[in-house]
Coordinates of C-alpha atoms and ligand atoms in Angstrom, one line a residue:
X1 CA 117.5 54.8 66.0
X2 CA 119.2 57.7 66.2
X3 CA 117.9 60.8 64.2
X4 CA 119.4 64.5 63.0
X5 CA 117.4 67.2 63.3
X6 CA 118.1 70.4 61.3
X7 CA 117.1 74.2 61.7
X8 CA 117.7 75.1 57.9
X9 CA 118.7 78.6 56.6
X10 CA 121.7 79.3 58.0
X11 CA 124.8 80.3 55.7
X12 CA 127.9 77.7 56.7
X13 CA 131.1 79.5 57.5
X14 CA 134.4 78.5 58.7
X15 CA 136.9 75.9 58.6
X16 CA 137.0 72.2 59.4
X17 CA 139.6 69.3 59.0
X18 CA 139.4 66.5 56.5
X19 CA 139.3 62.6 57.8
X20 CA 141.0 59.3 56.4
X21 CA 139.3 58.2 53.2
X22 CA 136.9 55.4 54.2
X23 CA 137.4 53.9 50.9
X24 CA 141.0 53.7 51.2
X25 CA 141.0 52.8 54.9
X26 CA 138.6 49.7 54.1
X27 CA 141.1 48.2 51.7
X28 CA 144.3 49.0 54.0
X29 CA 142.9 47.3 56.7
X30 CA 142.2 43.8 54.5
X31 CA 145.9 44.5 53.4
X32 CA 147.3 43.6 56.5
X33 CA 146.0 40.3 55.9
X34 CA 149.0 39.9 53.7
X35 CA 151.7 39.8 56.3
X36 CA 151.8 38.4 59.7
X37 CA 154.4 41.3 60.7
X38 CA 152.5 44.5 62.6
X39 CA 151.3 47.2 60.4
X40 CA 150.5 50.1 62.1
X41 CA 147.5 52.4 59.8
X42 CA 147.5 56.2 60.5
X43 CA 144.9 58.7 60.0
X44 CA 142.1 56.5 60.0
X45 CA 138.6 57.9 60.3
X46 CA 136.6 57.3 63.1
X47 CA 133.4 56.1 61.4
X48 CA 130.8 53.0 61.6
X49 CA 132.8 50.8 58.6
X50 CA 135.8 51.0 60.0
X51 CA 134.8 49.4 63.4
X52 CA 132.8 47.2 61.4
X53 CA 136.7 45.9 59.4
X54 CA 138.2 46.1 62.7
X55 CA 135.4 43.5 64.7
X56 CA 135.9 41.5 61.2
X57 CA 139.5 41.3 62.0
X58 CA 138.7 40.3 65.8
X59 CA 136.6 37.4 64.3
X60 CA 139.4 36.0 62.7
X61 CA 141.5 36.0 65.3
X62 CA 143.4 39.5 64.8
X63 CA 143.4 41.8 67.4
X64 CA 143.7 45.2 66.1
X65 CA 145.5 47.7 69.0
X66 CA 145.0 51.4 68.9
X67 CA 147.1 53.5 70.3
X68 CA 147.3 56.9 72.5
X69 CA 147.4 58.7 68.8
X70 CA 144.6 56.8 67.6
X71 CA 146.7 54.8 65.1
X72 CA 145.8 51.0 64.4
X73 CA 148.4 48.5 65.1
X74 CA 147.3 45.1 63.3
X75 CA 149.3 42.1 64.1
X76 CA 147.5 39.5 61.5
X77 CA 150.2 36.2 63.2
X78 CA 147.6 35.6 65.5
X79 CA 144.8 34.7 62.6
X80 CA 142.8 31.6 64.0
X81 CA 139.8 31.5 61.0
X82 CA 139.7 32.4 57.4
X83 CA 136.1 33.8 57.3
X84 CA 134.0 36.9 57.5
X85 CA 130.7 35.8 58.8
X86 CA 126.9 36.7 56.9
X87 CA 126.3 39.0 60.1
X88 CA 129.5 41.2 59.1
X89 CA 129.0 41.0 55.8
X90 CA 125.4 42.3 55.6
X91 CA 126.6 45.3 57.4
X92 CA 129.4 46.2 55.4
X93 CA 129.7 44.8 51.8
X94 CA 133.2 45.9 51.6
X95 CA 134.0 43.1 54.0
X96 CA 134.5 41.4 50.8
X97 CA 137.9 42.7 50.6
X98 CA 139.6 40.1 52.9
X99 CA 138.7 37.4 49.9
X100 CA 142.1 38.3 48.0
X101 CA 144.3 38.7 51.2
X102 CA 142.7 35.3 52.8
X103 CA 143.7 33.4 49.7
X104 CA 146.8 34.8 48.7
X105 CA 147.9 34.5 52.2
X106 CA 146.4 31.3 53.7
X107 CA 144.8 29.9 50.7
X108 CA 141.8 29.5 51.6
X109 CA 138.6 31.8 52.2
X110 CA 135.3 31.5 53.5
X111 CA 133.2 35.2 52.7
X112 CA 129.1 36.0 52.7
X113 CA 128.5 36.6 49.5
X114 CA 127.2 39.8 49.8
X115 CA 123.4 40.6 48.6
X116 CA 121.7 43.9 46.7
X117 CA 121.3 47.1 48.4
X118 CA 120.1 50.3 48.5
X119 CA 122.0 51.4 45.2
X120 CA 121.7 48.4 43.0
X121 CA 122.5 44.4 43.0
X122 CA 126.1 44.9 43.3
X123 CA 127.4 41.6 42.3
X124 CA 131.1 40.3 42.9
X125 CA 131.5 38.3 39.6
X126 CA 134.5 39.8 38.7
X127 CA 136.4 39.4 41.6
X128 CA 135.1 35.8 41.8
X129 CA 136.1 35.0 37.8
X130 CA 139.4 37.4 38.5
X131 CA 140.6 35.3 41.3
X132 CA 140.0 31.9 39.5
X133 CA 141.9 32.9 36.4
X134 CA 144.4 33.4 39.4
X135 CA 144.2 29.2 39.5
X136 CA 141.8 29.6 43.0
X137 CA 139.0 26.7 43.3
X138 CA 135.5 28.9 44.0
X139 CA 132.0 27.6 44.8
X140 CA 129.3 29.6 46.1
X141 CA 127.6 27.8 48.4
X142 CA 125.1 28.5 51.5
X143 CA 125.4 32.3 50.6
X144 CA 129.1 32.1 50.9
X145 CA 131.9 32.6 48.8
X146 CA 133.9 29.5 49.6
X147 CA 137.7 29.5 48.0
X148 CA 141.1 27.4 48.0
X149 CA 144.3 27.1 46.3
X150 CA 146.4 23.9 46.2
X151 CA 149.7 26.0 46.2
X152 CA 150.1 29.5 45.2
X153 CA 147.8 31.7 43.4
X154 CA 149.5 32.5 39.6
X155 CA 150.1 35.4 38.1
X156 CA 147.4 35.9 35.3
X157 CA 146.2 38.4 32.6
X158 CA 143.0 39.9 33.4
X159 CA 140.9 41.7 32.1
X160 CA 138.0 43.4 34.3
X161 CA 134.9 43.6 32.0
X162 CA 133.6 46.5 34.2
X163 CA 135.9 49.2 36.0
X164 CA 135.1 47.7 39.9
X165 CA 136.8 49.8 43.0
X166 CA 136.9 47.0 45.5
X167 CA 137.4 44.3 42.1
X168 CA 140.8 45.8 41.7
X169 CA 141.7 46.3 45.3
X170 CA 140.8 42.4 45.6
X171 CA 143.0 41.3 42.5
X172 CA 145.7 43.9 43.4
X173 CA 146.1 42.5 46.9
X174 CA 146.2 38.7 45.9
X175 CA 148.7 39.1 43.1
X176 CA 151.0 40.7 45.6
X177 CA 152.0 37.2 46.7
X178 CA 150.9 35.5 43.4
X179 CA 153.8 33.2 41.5
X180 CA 154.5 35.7 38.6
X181 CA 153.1 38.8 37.1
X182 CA 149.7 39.6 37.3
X183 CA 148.7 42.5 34.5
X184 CA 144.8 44.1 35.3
X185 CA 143.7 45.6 32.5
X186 CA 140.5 48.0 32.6
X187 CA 142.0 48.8 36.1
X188 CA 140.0 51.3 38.2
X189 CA 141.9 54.6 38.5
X190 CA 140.6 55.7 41.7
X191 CA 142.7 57.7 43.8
X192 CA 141.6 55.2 46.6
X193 CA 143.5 52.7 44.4
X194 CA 146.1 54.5 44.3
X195 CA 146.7 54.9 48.2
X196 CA 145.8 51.0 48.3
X197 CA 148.9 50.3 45.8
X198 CA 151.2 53.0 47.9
X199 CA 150.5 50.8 50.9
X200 CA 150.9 47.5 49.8
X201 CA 154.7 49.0 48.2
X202 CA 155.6 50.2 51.5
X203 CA 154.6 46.4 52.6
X204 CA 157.5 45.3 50.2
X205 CA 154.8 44.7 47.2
X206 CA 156.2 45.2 43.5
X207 CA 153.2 47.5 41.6
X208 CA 153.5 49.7 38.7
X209 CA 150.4 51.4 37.1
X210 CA 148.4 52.2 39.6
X211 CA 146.4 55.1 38.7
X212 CA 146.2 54.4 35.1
X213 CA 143.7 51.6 33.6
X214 CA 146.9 49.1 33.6
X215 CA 148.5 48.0 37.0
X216 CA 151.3 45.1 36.9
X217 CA 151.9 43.4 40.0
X218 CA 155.2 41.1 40.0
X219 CA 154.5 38.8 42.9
X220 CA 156.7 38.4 45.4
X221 CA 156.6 35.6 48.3
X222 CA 156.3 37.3 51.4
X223 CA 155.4 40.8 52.7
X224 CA 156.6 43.0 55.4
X225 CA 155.3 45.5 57.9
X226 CA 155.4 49.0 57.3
X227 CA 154.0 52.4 59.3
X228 CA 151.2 54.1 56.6
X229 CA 149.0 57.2 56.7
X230 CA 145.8 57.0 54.6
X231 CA 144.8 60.1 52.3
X232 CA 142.2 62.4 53.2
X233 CA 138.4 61.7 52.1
X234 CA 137.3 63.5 48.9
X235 CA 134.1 62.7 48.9
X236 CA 133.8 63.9 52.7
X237 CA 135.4 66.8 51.0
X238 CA 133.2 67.4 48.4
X239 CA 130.6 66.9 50.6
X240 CA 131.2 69.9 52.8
X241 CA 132.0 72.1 49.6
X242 CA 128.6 71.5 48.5
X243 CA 126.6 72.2 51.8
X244 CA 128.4 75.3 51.7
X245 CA 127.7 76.1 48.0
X246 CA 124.4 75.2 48.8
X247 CA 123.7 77.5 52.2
X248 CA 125.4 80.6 49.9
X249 CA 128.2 80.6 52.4
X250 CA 132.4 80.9 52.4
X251 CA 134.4 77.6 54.1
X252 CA 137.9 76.1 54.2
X253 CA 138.9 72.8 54.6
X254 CA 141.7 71.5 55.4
X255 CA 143.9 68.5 55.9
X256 CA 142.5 67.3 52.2
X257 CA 143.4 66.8 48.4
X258 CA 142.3 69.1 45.7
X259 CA 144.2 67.6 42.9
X260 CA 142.0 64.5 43.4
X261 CA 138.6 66.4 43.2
X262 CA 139.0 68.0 39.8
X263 CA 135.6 66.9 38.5
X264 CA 133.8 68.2 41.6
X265 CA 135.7 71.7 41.7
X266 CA 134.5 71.7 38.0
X267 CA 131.0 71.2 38.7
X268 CA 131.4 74.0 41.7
X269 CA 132.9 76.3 40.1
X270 CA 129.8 75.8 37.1
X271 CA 127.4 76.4 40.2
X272 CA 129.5 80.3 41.0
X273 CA 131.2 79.2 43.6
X274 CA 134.6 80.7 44.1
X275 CA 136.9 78.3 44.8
X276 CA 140.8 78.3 45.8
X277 CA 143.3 76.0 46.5
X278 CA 146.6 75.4 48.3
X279 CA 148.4 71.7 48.5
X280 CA 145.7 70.6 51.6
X281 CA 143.2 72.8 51.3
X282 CA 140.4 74.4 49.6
X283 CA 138.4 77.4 50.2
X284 CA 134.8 77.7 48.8
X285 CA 132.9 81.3 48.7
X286 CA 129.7 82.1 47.3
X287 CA 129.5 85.7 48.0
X288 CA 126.3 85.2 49.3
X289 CA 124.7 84.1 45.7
X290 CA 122.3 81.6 44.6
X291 CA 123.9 79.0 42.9
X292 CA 123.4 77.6 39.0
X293 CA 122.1 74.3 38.4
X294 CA 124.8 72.6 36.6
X295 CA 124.3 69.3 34.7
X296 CA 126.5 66.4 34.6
X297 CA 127.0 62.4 34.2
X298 CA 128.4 60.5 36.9
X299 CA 131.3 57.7 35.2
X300 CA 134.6 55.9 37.1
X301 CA 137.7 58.3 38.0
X302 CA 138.4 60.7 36.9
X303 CA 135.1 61.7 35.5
X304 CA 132.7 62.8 38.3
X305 CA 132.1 60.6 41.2
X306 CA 128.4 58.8 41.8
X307 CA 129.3 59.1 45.0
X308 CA 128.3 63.0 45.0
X309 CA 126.0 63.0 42.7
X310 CA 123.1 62.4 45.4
X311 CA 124.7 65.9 46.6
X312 CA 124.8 67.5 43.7
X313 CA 121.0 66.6 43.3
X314 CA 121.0 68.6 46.6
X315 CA 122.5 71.5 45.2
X316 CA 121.0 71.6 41.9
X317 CA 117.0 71.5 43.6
X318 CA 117.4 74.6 45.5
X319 CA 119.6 76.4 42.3
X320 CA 118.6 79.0 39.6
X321 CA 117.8 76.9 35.9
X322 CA 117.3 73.2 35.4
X323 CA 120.2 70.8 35.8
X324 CA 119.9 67.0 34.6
X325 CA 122.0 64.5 36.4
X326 CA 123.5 61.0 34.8
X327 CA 124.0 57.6 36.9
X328 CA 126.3 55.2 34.9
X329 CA 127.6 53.5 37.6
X330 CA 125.0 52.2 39.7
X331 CA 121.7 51.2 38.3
X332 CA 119.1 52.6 41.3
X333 CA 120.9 55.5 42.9
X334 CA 117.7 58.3 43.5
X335 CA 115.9 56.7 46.4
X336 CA 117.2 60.4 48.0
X337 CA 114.5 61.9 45.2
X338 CA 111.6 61.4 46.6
X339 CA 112.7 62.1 49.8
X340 CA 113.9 65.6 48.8
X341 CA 110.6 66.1 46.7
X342 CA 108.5 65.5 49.8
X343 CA 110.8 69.0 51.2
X344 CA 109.0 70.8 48.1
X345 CA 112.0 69.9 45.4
X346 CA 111.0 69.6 41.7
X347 CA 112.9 67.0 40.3
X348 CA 112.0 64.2 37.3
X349 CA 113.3 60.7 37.2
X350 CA 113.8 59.5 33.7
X351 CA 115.6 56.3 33.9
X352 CA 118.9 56.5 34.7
X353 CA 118.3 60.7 34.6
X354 CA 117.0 62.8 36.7
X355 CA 116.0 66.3 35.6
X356 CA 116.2 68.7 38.7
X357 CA 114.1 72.1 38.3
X358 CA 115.5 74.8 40.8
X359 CA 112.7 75.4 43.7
X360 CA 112.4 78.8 45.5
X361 CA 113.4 77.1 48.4
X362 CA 112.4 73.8 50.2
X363 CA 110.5 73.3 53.4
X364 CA 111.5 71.2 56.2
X365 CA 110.2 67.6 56.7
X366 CA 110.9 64.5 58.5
X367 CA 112.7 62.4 55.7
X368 CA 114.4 58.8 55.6
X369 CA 118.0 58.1 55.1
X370 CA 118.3 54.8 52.5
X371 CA 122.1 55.0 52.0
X372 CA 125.3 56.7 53.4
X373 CA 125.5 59.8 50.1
X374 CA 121.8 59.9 50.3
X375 CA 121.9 60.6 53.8
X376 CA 124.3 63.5 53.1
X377 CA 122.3 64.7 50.6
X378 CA 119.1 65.1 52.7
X379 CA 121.1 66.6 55.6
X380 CA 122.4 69.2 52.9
X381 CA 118.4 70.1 51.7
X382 CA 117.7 70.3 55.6
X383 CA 120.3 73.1 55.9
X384 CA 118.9 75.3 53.1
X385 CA 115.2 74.3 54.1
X386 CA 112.9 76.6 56.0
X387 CA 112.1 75.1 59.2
X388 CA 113.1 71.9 60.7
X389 CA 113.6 68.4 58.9
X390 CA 114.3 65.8 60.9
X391 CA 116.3 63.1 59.0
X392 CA 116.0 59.1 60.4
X393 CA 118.2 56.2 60.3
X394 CA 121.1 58.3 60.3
X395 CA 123.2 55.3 61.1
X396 CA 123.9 55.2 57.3
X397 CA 125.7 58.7 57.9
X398 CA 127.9 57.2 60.8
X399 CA 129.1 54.5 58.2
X400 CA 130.7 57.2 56.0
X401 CA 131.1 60.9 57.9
X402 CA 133.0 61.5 61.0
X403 CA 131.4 63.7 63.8
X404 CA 129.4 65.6 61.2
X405 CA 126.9 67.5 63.3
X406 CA 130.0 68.2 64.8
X407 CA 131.6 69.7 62.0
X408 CA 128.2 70.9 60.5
X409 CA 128.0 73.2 63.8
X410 CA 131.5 74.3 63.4
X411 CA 130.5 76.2 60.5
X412 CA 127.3 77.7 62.1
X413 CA 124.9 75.1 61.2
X414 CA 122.1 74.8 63.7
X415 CA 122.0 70.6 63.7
X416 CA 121.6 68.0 66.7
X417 CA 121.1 64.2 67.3
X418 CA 118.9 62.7 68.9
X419 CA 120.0 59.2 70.3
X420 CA 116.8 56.7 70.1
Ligands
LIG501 N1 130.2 45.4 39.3 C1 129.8 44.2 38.7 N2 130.5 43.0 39.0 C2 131.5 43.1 39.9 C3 131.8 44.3 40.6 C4 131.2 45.4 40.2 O1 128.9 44.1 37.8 O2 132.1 42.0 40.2 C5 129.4 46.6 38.9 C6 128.6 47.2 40.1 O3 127.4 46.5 40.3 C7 128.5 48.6 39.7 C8 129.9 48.9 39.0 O4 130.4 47.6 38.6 O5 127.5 48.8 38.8 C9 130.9 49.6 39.8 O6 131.0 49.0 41.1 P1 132.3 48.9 42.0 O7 132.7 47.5 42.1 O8 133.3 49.9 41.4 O9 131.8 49.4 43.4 P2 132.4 48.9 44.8 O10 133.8 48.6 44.6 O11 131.5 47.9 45.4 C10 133.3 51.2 45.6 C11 133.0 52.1 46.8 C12 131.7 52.8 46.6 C13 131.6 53.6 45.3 C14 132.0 52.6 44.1 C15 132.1 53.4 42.8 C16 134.3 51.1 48.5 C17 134.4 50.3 49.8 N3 133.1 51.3 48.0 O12 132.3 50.2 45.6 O13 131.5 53.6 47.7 O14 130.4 54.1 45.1 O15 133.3 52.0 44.4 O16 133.1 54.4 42.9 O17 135.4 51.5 48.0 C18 130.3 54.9 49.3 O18 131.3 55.1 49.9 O19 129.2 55.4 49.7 C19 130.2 53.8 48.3 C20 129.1 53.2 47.9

């Protein structure tokens, strides 16, 4: 297995560009499922998942193309079987997205059901119950997800009892081609949503709320192809910000979104950093200062993402003053905790808080990667670390961030791979 290995204390400075949003990218990809016209995706990230969608595809029968631009043509005509197989599955829970397209579509789906991981159990109820309100016929048998519709699926009235990401995407994609209006209420509002939604209207879909907590699909009974460009990655984003932040230093990126990171510039800004924006980019500059701990609760968009609070955690273990940190969305997000306290960090977990007492500084150490923001959380304590930590099973950072020692050494940081 491949590790990183990190010579901390180096301030980051520079610029770097922005990738595709995973998280958007995931969902575009099952999208296609939808027509059997070509859709050709732009801007999509070169990262572990997205392989992962695309060899998903190639087991059904699709053969994604990509092109001298790196765009990905997908021409679903050629789909030969409905199902996404345990050994995809187990990889890449968001595999679980080609359930609403599959059914919608070709009505009928075969998915793994897709087990616990390293942040919680992660069920799929809702998309299950969502779908069956839809009239679709659901067992879950052998570990998969088995589903069918006589004719088409119906327009319903749902109501999501928890705000789910890849729930909505699901729903949202199937009602597309449902008979009638489909109204999701408790919608999630994420911006990856969003992009989904902008998609599937380009594909000839009739949406209206996306981005608000109420999204109203009127079906309609076939889809087209369409050319689309997925949004730059704000957690990849915020991510950078915060190894900066964290290393004292002054960076730009580029290519991204700062009217979808409000809550993160917040929390910056809390920490002294001096941040500007333009329409793509944002510049971060901590005139060489320590920064604050901040405090702060992680919730659905737009309140601040859990997926940077692992980073935060980061930030706020090498900061001046004690910052406490919520997890409302998942239920075992810290497994990065102990892993940072092992580098010298002081921080507490008290159940679903953890109270994070700013160190002097942390010392280097061979740590383990459990997750893909964990992983970026433990390469950001490397970089402010004396010495050299040596972080393993990085292949949970290749899931989610493209070329980052890469990037990382663009702004100065002194970071390698080692290939097993
Ligand atoms: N939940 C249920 N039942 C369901 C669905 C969700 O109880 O049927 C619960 C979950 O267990 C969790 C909460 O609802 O406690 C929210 O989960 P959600 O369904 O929103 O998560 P997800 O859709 O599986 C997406 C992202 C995650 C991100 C979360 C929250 C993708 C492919 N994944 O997951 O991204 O953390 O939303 O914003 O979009 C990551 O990129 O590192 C990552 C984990």
């Amino acid at each position: 297995m491949d590790k990183l290995i990190i010579e901390g204390g180096v301030r980051l400075e520079g610029e770097i560009r922005i990738a595709g949003a995973k998280n958007s990218a995931l969902p575009i990809l099952a999208a296609t499922l939808l027509t059997s016209d070509k859709v050709t995706i732009c801007n999509l990230p070169h990262l572990f998942d997205i392989t992962t969608m695309l060899e998903l595809l190639g087991c059904m029968g699709v053969q994604p193309v990509i092109d001298e631009k790196l765009n990905v043509e997908v021409d679903s005509s050629t789909i030969t079987d409905l199902s996404a197989p345990y050994e995809l599955v187990k990889t890449m829970r968001a595999s679980i997205l080609v359930l609403g397209p599959l059914l919608a579509k070709h009505k009928r789906a075969e998915v793994a059901l897709p087990g616990g991981c390293a942040i919680g159990s992660r069920p799929v109820n809702l998309h299950i119950t969502a779908l069956e309100a839809m009239g679709a016929d659901i067992v879950v048998e052998d570990g998969y997800i088995k589903a069918s519709v006589k004719d088409r699926l119906k327009g319903a009235h749902i109501f999501m009892d928890m705000v789910t990401v890849t729930g909505t995407e699901n729903v949202m994609m199937a009602a597309c081609l449902a008979d009638g209006q489909t109204i999701i209420e408790n919608a999630a509002r994420e911006p990856e949503v969003v992009d989904l939604a902008l998609c599937l209207i380009a594909m000839g879909a009739d949406i209206s709320g996306h981005g608000t907590d109420t999204i109203v699909i009127n079906g309609v009974s076939d889809l087209h192809g369409c050319t689309y460009s997925v949004m730059p990655d704000r957690i990849e984003t915020g991510t950078y910000l915060i190894a900066a932040a964290a290393t004292r230093g002054k960076i730009k990126v580029k290519d991204t979104r700062p009217d979808i990171l409000e809550a993160v510039l917040l929390k910056l800004e809390q920490a002294g950093a001096d941040i500007k924006v333009g329409e793509d980019w944002i510049s971060l500059d901590m005139h060489n200062q320590q920064p604050k701990a901040v405090s702060l609760r992680t919730a659905p968009y737009p309140a601040f993402p859990t997926d940077m609070q692992a980073q935060f955690t980061a930030l706020n273990s090498i900061a001046s003053g004690t910052g406490s940190i919520t997890e409302t969305v998942f239920e075992n997000r810290f497994m990065h905790v102990h892993e940072m306290n092992r580098m010298g960090a002081l921080i507490k977990v008290e159940g679903n808080t953890v109270i994070v007492e700013g160190a002097e500084t942390l010392k280097g150490a061979p740590v383990m990667a459990t997750d893909l923001r964990a992983s970026a959380s433990l390469i950001i304590a490397g970089l402010v670390a004396s010495g050299e930590t040596i972080v393993d099973r990085i292949y949970h950072i290749d899931r989610g961030y493209e070329c980052i020692e890469e990037k990382l050494q663009l702004l100065g940081a002194k970071i390698r791979r080692i290939p097993s």
